[in-house]
N, CA and C of each residue as an Amber inpcrd file, in Angstrom:
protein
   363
   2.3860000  12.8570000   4.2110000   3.3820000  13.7380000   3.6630000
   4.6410000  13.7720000   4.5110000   5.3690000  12.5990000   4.9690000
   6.2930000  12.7560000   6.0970000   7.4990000  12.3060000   4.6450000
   7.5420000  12.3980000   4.3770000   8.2780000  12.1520000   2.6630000
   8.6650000  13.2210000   1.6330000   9.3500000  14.1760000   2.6570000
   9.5600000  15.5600000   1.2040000  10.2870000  15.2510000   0.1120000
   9.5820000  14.9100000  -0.8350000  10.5640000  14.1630000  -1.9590000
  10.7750000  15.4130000  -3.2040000  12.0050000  15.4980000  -3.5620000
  12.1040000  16.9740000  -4.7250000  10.8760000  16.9930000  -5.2630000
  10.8100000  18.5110000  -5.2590000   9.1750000  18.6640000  -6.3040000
   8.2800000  17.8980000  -5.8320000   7.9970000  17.9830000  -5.0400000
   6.7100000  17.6380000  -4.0580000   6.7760000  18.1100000  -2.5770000
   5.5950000  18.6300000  -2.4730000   5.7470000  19.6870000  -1.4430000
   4.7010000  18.9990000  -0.5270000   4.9600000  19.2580000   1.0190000
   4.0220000  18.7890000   2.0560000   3.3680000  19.9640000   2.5270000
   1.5850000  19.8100000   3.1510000   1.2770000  20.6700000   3.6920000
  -0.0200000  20.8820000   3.0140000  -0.0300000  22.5510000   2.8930000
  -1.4710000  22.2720000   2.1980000  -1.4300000  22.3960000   1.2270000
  -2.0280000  21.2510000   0.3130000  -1.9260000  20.2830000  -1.0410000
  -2.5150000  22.0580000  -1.9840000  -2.5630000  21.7080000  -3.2280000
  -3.2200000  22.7800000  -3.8000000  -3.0350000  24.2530000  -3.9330000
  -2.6270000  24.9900000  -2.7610000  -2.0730000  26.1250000  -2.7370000
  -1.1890000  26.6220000  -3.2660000  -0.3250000  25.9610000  -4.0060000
   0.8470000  25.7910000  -5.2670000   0.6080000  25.0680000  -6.1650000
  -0.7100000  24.7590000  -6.2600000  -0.6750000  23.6560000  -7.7190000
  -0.4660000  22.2960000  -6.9450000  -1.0760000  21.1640000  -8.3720000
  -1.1880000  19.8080000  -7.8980000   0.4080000  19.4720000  -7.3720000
   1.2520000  19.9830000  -6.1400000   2.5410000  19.2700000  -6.3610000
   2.6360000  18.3550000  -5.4210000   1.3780000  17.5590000  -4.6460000
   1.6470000  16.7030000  -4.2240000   1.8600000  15.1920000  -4.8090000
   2.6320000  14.2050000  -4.1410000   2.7900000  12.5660000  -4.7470000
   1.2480000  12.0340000  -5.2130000   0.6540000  11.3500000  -6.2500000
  -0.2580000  11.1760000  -6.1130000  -0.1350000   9.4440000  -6.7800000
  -0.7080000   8.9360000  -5.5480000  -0.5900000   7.3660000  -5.7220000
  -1.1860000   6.6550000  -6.3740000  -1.3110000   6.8210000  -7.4780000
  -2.2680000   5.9880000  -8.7790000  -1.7630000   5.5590000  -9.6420000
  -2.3120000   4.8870000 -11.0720000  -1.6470000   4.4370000 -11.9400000
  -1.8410000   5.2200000 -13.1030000  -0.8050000   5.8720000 -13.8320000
  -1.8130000   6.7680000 -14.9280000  -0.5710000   6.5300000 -15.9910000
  -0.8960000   6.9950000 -17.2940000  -0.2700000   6.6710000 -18.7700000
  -0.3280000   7.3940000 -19.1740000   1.4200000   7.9050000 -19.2690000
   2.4650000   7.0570000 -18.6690000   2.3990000   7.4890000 -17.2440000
   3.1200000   6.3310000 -16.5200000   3.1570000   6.5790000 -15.2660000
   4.6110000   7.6880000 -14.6830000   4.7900000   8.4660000 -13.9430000
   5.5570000   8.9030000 -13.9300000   6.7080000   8.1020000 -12.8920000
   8.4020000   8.4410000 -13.1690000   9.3730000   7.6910000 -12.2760000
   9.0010000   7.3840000 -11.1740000   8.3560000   7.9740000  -9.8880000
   8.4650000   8.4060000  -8.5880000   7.3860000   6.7710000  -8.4910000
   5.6330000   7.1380000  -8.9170000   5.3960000   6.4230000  -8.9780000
   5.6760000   5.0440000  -9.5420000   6.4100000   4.9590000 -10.7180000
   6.7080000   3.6910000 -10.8350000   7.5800000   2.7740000 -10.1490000
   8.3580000   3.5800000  -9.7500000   9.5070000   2.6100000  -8.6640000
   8.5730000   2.5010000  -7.4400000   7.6920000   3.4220000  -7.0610000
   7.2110000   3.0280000  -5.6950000   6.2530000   1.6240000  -5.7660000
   6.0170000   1.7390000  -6.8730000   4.9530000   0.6830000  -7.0950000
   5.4990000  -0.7390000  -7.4770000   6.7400000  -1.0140000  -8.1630000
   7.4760000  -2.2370000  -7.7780000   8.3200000  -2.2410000  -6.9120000
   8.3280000  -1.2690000  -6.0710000   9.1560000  -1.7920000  -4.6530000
   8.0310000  -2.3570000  -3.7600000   7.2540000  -1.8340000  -3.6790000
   5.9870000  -2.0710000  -2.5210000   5.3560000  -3.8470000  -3.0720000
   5.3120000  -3.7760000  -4.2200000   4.7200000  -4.8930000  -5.5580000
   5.6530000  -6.0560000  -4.8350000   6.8130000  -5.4580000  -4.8240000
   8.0270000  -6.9210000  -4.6860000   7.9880000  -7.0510000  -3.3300000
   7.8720000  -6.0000000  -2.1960000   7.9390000  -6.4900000  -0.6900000
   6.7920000  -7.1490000  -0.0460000   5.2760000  -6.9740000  -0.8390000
   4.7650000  -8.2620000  -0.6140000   4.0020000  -8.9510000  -1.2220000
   5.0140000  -9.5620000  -2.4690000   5.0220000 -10.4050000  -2.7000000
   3.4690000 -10.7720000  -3.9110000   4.2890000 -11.0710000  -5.1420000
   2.8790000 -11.2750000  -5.7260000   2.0280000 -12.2230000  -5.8370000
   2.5450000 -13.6010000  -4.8010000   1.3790000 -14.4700000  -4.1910000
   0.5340000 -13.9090000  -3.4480000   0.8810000 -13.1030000  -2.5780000
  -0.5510000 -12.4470000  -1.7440000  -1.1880000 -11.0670000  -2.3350000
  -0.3680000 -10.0080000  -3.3110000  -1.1540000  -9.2180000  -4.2380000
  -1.1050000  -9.6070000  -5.5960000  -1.9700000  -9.9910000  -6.2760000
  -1.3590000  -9.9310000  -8.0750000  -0.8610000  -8.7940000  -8.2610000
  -0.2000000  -9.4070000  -9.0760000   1.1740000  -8.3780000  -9.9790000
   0.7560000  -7.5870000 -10.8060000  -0.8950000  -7.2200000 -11.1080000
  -1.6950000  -6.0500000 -11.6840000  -2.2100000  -5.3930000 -10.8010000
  -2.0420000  -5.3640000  -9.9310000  -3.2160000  -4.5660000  -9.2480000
  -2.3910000  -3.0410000  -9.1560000  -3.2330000  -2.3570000  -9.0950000
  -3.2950000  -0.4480000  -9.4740000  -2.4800000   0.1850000  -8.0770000
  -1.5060000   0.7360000  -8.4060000  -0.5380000   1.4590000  -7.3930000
  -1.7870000   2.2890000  -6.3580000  -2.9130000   2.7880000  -7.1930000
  -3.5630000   3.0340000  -5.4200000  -4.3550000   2.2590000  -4.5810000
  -4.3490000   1.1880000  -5.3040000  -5.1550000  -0.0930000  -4.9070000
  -3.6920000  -0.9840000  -3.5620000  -2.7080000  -0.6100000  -3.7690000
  -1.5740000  -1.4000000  -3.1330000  -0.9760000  -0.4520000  -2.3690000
  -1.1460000   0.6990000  -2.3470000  -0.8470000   2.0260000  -1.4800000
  -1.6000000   1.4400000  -0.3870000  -2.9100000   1.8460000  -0.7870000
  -3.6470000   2.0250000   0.2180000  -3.8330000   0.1360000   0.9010000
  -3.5560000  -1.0440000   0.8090000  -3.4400000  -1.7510000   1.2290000
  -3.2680000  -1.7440000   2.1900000  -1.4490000  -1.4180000   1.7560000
  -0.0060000  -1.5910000   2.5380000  -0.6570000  -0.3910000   3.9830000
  -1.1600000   0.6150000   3.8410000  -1.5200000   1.6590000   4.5620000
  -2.5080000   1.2170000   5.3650000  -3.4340000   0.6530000   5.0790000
  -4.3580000  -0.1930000   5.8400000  -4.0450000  -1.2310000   7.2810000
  -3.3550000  -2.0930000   6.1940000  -2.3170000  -3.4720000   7.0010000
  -1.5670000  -2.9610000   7.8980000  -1.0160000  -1.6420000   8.1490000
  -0.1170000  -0.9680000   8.8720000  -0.4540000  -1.4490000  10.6490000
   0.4520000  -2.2250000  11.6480000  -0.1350000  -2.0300000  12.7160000
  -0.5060000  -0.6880000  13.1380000  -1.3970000  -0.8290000  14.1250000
  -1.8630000   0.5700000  14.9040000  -2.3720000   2.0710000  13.7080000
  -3.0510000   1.5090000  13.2360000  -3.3330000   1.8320000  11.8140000
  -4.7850000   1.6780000  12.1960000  -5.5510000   2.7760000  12.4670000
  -7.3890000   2.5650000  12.4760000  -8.3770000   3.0190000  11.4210000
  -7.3620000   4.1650000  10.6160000  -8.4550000   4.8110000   9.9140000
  -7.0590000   5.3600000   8.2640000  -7.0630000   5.2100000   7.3500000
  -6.5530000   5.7180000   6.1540000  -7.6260000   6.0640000   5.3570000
  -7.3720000   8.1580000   5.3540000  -8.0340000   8.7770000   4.3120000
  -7.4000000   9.2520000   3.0960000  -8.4600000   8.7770000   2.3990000
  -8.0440000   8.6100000   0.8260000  -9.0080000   9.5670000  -0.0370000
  -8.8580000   9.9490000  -0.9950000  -9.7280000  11.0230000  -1.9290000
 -10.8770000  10.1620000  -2.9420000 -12.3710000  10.1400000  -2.9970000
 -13.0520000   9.0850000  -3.1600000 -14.0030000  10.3070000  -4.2310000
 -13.8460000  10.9530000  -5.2210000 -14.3600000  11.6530000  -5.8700000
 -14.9470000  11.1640000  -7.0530000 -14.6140000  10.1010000  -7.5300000
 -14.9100000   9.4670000  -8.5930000 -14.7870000   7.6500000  -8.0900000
 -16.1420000   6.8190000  -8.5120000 -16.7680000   6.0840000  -8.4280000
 -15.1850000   5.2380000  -8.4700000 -14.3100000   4.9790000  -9.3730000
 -13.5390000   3.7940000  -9.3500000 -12.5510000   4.1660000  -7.9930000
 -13.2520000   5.6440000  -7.4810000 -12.1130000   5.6530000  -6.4150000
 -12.6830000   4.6770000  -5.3330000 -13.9120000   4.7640000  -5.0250000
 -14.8660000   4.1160000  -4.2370000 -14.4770000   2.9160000  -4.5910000
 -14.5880000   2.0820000  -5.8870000 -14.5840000   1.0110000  -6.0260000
 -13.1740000   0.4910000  -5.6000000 -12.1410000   1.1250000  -5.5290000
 -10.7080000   0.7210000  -5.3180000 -10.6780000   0.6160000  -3.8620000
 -11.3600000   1.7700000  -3.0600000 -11.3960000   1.2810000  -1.7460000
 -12.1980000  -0.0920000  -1.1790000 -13.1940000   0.1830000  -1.7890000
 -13.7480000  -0.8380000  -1.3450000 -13.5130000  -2.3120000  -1.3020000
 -12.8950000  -2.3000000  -2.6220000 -12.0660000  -3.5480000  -2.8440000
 -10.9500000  -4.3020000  -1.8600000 -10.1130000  -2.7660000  -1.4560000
  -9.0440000  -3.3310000  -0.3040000  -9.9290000  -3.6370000   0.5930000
 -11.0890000  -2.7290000   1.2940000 -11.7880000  -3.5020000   2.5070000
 -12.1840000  -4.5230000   2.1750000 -12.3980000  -5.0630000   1.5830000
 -13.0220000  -6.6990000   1.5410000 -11.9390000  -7.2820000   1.3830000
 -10.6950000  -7.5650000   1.2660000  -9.8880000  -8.5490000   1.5310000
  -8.6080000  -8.0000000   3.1320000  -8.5140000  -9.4980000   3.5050000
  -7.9020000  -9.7800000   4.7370000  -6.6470000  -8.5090000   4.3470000
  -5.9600000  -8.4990000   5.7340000  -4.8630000  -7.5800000   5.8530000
  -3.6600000  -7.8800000   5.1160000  -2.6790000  -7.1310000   5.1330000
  -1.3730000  -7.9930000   5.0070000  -0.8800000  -8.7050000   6.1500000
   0.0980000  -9.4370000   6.3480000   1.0300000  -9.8230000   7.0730000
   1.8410000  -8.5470000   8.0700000   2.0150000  -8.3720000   9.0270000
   3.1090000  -7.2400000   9.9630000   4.2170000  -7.5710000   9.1570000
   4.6220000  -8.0400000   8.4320000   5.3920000  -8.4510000   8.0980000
   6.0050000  -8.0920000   6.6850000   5.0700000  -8.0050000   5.7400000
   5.2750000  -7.9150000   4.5780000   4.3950000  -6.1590000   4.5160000
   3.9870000  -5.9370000   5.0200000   3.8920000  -4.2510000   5.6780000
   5.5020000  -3.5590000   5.9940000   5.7850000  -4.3870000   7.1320000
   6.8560000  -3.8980000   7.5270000   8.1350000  -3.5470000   6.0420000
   8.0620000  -5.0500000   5.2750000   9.0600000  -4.9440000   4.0430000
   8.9790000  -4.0560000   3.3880000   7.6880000  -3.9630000   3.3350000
   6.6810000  -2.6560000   1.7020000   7.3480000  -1.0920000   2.2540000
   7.5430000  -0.9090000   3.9580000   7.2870000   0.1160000   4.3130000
   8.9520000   0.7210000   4.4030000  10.0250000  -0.4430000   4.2090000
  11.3400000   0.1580000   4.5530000  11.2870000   0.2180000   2.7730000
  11.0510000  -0.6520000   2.3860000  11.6940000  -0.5890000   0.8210000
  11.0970000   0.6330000   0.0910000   9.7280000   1.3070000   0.4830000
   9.2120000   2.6890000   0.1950000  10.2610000   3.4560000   0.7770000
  10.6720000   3.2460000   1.9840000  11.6300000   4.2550000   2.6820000
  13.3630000   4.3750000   1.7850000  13.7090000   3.4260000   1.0700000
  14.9460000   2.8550000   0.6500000  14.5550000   3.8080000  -0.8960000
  13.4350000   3.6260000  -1.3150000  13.2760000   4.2640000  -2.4680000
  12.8250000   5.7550000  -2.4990000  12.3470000   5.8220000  -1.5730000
  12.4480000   7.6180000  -1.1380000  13.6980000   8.3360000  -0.8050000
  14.8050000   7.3810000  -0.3770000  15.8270000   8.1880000  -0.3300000
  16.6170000   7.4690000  -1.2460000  16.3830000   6.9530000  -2.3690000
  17.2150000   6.8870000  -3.5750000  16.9470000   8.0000000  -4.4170000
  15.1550000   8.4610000  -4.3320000  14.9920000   9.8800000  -5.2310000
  15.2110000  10.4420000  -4.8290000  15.8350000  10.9960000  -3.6500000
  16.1690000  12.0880000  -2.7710000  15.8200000  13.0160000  -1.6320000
  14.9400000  12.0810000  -1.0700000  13.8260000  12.6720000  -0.3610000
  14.7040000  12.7480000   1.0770000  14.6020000  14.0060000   1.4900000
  15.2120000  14.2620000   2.4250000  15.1140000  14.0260000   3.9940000
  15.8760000  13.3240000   4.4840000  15.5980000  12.2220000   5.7600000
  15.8820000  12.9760000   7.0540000  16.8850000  13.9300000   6.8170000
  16.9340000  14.6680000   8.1000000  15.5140000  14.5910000   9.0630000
  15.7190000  14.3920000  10.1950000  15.0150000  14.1370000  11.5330000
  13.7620000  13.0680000  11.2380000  13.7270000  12.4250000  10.5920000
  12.4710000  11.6130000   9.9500000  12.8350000  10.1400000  10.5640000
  14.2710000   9.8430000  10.4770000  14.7480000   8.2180000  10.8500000
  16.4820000   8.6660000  10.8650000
């Protein structure tokens, strides 16, 4: 939650209602998520992810691949959530590299929706 993006609130999730970001694919998808999901899609690259794979399936990748990165918790309440994790653990990392791209171009698109940067970068 280092990302206060309008109408989404950091902290503790729930206490106001669902208003946290929630990184999945759902129909319809809403703006926030959809741009996050072809910016991240395009920074690395859809030779090393296919160009279907499920915005929390490529969240949590990119989050994984992260250097100095040991542990990403994720909400596993329902079986395809399990199955989505599990899936990223069985394939190799990303590149530092194409992490690094996924992670400014999330940053480039967080402050195109307006997400407020003061003391963050």
């Amino acid at each position: 939650n280092a990302l206060p993006l309008p109408g989404v609130s950091s902290g503790d999730w729930g206490r106001n209602g669902p208003t946290h970001l929630r990184l999945r694919d759902t129909k319809p998808m809403g703006a926030m998520q959809s741009l996050l999901r072809r910016v991240l899609a395009e920074a690395v690259h859809a030779d090393v992810v296919p160009c279907d794979v499920s915005l929390q399936r490529l969240a949590l990748k990119v989050a994984m691949s992260a250097p100095k990165v040991s542990c990403c918790l994720n909400g596993m309440r329902m079986e395809s959530y399990v199955a989505d994790a599990s899936a990223v653990l069985a394939e190799p990392p990303l590149e530092s590299t194409s992490v690094e791209k996924a992670m400014l171009a999330a940053r480039r698109a967080a402050e195109e929706l307006g997400c407020e940067t003061r003391g963050l970068w």
